[in-house]
Amino acid sequence: MTEEGPELVALLRRLTECPAEILEEPRIGTSGRIVVCAVVFDLIDALGWAGAPHVELPFQSSDPSDRNALRIVLIACWLLHDPWFVSRRDLGARAHAFLVEMPPRLARVVDAERLVTDPERREELVRHCLASLGLRPRGETEAQANDRRTSLDSVERRRVIEATRAAEERARQVREALANKAAEEAAAKATRE
C-alpha cells in the first residue's frame, strides 16, 4: 500500500450508489440473471490487463451456496469500475486476484447487501480492495490505512471471536478437571480418616 489511491469518500459514495441491477441474482446453473464471469471479464479488460483474454474465470457456479460470494464479486466489480481505477489501465491483474481471493472469504461472514447498506462494511470492502491493488486512500499513511483496514476486517474479527471461544472452552474444561480432581482427593482423604 505504498502508492496513494483515490479518496476514500468517493469510493464509499460509489458503493452507496450501487445500482439495483448489480444486486440482482447472479447466474448459478440455469437460474439467475447476471453472468458474473462476463462482468469480471469486462472489468479486468477495462482495467487494462493484456492477459485477460486467456484468463480462466472461476466465477461460474452451479452451487447455490456460492450465491453470496458471487454477489460480493458483482459489488466489487461495480466499485472497481470507478473512473479512477479505469483511467490507470494497469490494475487488471491485481483486480482479478482480489476478485478471486477476497469475496469467498468475506462471503463466509458478511451478507453481500451489507457491503452496500452498512457504512462499516462498505469501508471494509473499499479498504480490502485498495490494499489488494497496492493502494491506500488519498491522505492516509500506510500505517493509518493498515490500522483502519485491520480494525474493520470481518474475517479477522470472526477468527478472533472463534479463538476466544475456544480458549474459554479450554479454560472451562481445565477448571472442571481441577474441580473434579480436588473432589476426588477430598473424597479419598475422607475415606482414609
Short mmCIF file of C-alpha atoms in Angstrom, two decimals:
data_model
loop_
_atom_site.label_atom_id
_atom_site.label_comp_id
_atom_site.label_asym_id
_atom_site.label_seq_id
_atom_site.Cartn_x
_atom_site.Cartn_y
_atom_site.Cartn_z
CA MET A 1 0.00 0.00 0.00
CA THR A 2 2.83 2.34 -0.76
CA GLU A 3 1.02 4.18 -3.54
CA GLU A 4 -1.65 6.76 -2.85
CA GLY A 5 -5.01 5.89 -4.38
CA PRO A 6 -8.34 7.65 -4.75
CA GLU A 7 -10.25 9.39 -1.99
CA LEU A 8 -12.00 7.05 0.39
CA VAL A 9 -15.14 9.19 0.49
CA ALA A 10 -15.58 8.99 -3.29
CA LEU A 11 -15.39 5.19 -3.24
CA LEU A 12 -17.76 4.93 -0.28
CA ARG A 13 -20.22 7.15 -2.13
CA ARG A 14 -19.88 4.96 -5.21
CA LEU A 15 -20.91 1.91 -3.18
CA THR A 16 -23.96 3.73 -1.81
CA GLU A 17 -24.95 4.44 -5.41
CA CYS A 18 -24.64 0.80 -6.46
CA PRO A 19 -27.42 0.21 -9.00
CA ALA A 20 -30.15 -2.30 -8.25
CA GLU A 21 -29.11 -4.32 -11.32
CA ILE A 22 -25.80 -5.19 -9.64
CA LEU A 23 -27.72 -6.61 -6.69
CA GLU A 24 -29.85 -8.89 -8.85
CA GLU A 25 -29.39 -12.63 -8.75
CA PRO A 26 -26.11 -13.99 -10.15
CA ARG A 27 -26.31 -16.84 -12.64
CA ILE A 28 -25.98 -20.11 -10.76
CA GLY A 29 -26.52 -23.06 -13.04
CA THR A 30 -29.50 -22.11 -15.18
CA SER A 31 -31.12 -19.66 -12.76
CA GLY A 32 -30.24 -16.05 -12.05
CA ARG A 33 -29.81 -13.07 -14.32
CA ILE A 34 -26.24 -11.76 -14.14
CA VAL A 35 -23.42 -13.77 -15.70
CA VAL A 36 -20.69 -12.96 -13.19
CA CYS A 37 -17.73 -14.13 -15.27
CA ALA A 38 -18.79 -11.77 -18.08
CA VAL A 39 -18.93 -8.83 -15.67
CA VAL A 40 -15.49 -9.72 -14.29
CA PHE A 41 -14.01 -10.12 -17.78
CA ASP A 42 -15.38 -6.72 -18.85
CA LEU A 43 -13.93 -5.13 -15.72
CA ILE A 44 -10.44 -6.57 -15.98
CA ASP A 45 -10.38 -5.72 -19.67
CA ALA A 46 -11.36 -2.11 -18.81
CA LEU A 47 -8.62 -2.05 -16.18
CA GLY A 48 -6.05 -2.90 -18.81
CA TRP A 49 -4.97 -6.47 -18.31
CA ALA A 50 -3.38 -7.75 -21.51
CA GLY A 51 -3.69 -11.34 -20.27
CA ALA A 52 -7.46 -11.01 -19.87
CA PRO A 53 -8.43 -12.99 -23.00
CA HIS A 54 -6.51 -16.00 -21.68
CA VAL A 55 -7.61 -15.92 -18.07
CA GLU A 56 -9.78 -18.63 -16.58
CA LEU A 57 -12.59 -17.06 -14.64
CA PRO A 58 -13.64 -19.00 -11.53
CA PHE A 59 -16.90 -17.08 -11.32
CA GLN A 60 -19.29 -19.70 -12.66
CA SER A 61 -21.14 -21.96 -10.31
CA SER A 62 -23.94 -24.45 -10.10
CA ASP A 63 -23.80 -24.48 -6.28
CA PRO A 64 -26.41 -22.22 -4.61
CA SER A 65 -24.09 -21.83 -1.60
CA ASP A 66 -21.84 -19.65 -3.82
CA ARG A 67 -24.60 -17.02 -4.21
CA ASN A 68 -23.28 -14.61 -1.56
CA ALA A 69 -19.69 -14.76 -2.85
CA LEU A 70 -20.86 -14.14 -6.43
CA ARG A 71 -22.94 -11.17 -5.28
CA ILE A 72 -19.87 -9.77 -3.49
CA VAL A 73 -17.88 -10.17 -6.72
CA LEU A 74 -20.53 -8.13 -8.56
CA ILE A 75 -20.48 -5.37 -5.94
CA ALA A 76 -16.67 -5.29 -6.03
CA CYS A 77 -16.79 -5.06 -9.83
CA TRP A 78 -19.07 -2.02 -9.53
CA LEU A 79 -16.60 -0.45 -7.10
CA LEU A 80 -13.58 -1.21 -9.29
CA HIS A 81 -15.25 0.18 -12.39
CA ASP A 82 -14.79 3.64 -10.87
CA PRO A 83 -13.18 6.03 -13.38
CA TRP A 84 -10.15 6.47 -11.11
CA PHE A 85 -9.25 2.79 -11.45
CA VAL A 86 -10.17 2.51 -15.14
CA SER A 87 -8.02 5.51 -16.05
CA ARG A 88 -4.94 3.73 -14.65
CA ARG A 89 -5.06 0.89 -17.22
CA ASP A 90 -2.64 -1.21 -15.14
CA LEU A 91 -4.79 -2.73 -12.40
CA GLY A 92 -6.47 -5.64 -14.20
CA ALA A 93 -4.28 -8.47 -12.90
CA ARG A 94 -4.37 -7.23 -9.30
CA ALA A 95 -8.13 -6.65 -9.50
CA HIS A 96 -8.62 -10.18 -10.80
CA ALA A 97 -6.55 -11.60 -7.94
CA PHE A 98 -8.65 -9.60 -5.46
CA LEU A 99 -11.91 -10.87 -7.00
CA VAL A 100 -10.72 -14.47 -6.81
CA GLU A 101 -9.43 -14.28 -3.23
CA MET A 102 -11.46 -11.83 -1.13
CA PRO A 103 -15.17 -12.37 -1.97
CA PRO A 104 -15.21 -16.03 -0.89
CA ARG A 105 -13.55 -15.08 2.41
CA LEU A 106 -15.96 -12.21 3.01
CA ALA A 107 -18.96 -14.32 1.98
CA ARG A 108 -18.42 -16.61 4.97
CA VAL A 109 -19.01 -13.73 7.42
CA VAL A 110 -20.79 -10.84 5.65
CA ASP A 111 -24.02 -10.73 3.65
CA ALA A 112 -23.37 -9.04 0.28
CA GLU A 113 -26.14 -6.46 0.76
CA ARG A 114 -24.39 -5.14 3.87
CA LEU A 115 -21.42 -4.11 1.70
CA VAL A 116 -23.75 -1.54 0.18
CA THR A 117 -26.03 -0.66 3.10
CA ASP A 118 -23.76 -0.77 6.18
CA PRO A 119 -21.19 2.05 6.48
CA GLU A 120 -18.52 -0.09 8.18
CA ARG A 121 -18.89 -2.96 5.72
CA ARG A 122 -18.68 -0.51 2.79
CA GLU A 123 -15.45 0.86 4.20
CA GLU A 124 -14.17 -2.65 4.81
CA LEU A 125 -14.73 -3.61 1.16
CA VAL A 126 -13.10 -0.41 -0.10
CA ARG A 127 -10.07 -0.83 2.14
CA HIS A 128 -9.59 -4.51 1.24
CA CYS A 129 -9.88 -3.61 -2.42
CA LEU A 130 -7.37 -0.77 -2.20
CA ALA A 131 -4.90 -2.89 -0.21
CA SER A 132 -5.14 -5.70 -2.79
CA LEU A 133 -4.33 -3.19 -5.51
CA GLY A 134 -1.32 -1.92 -3.56
CA LEU A 135 -3.05 1.40 -2.86
CA ARG A 136 -4.04 3.37 0.20
CA PRO A 137 -6.73 6.05 0.49
CA ARG A 138 -5.62 9.53 -0.50
CA GLY A 139 -4.33 11.47 2.50
CA GLU A 140 -3.60 8.43 4.69
CA THR A 141 -0.25 6.98 5.63
CA GLU A 142 0.41 3.26 5.19
CA ALA A 143 0.15 2.77 8.95
CA GLN A 144 -3.19 4.58 9.14
CA ALA A 145 -4.59 2.62 6.19
CA ASN A 146 -3.41 -0.73 7.61
CA ASP A 147 -4.71 0.04 11.08
CA ARG A 148 -8.15 1.06 9.87
CA ARG A 149 -8.43 -1.93 7.50
CA THR A 150 -7.47 -4.31 10.28
CA SER A 151 -9.99 -2.77 12.68
CA LEU A 152 -12.80 -3.29 10.13
CA ASP A 153 -11.80 -6.78 8.99
CA SER A 154 -14.85 -9.05 9.50
CA VAL A 155 -12.89 -12.19 8.64
CA GLU A 156 -10.23 -11.40 11.25
CA ARG A 157 -12.88 -10.43 13.81
CA ARG A 158 -14.62 -13.78 13.30
CA ARG A 159 -11.28 -15.61 13.69
CA VAL A 160 -10.53 -13.78 16.96
CA ILE A 161 -14.03 -14.47 18.32
CA GLU A 162 -13.73 -18.17 17.49
CA ALA A 163 -10.25 -18.37 19.02
CA THR A 164 -11.52 -16.62 22.16
CA ARG A 165 -14.44 -19.04 22.44
CA ALA A 166 -12.10 -22.00 22.01
CA ALA A 167 -9.75 -20.62 24.70
CA GLU A 168 -12.69 -20.05 27.06
CA GLU A 169 -13.89 -23.61 26.46
CA ARG A 170 -10.40 -24.99 27.17
CA ALA A 171 -10.22 -22.92 30.36
CA ARG A 172 -13.67 -24.22 31.43
CA GLN A 173 -12.55 -27.81 30.82
CA VAL A 174 -9.36 -27.25 32.87
CA ARG A 175 -11.39 -25.71 35.73
CA GLU A 176 -13.79 -28.67 35.67
CA ALA A 177 -10.89 -31.16 35.64
CA LEU A 178 -9.23 -29.38 38.57
CA ALA A 179 -12.52 -29.28 40.49
CA ASN A 180 -13.10 -32.99 39.83
CA LYS A 181 -9.56 -33.83 40.92
CA ALA A 182 -9.98 -31.76 44.10
CA ALA A 183 -13.29 -33.52 44.82
CA GLU A 184 -11.68 -36.92 44.27
CA GLU A 185 -8.77 -36.04 46.58
CA ALA A 186 -11.18 -34.78 49.23
CA ALA A 187 -13.25 -37.97 48.96
CA ALA A 188 -10.10 -40.10 49.18
CA LYS A 189 -8.93 -38.16 52.25
CA ALA A 190 -12.34 -38.53 53.89
CA THR A 191 -12.33 -42.33 53.42
CA ARG A 192 -8.83 -42.58 54.92
CA GLU A 193 -9.89 -40.79 58.07
#
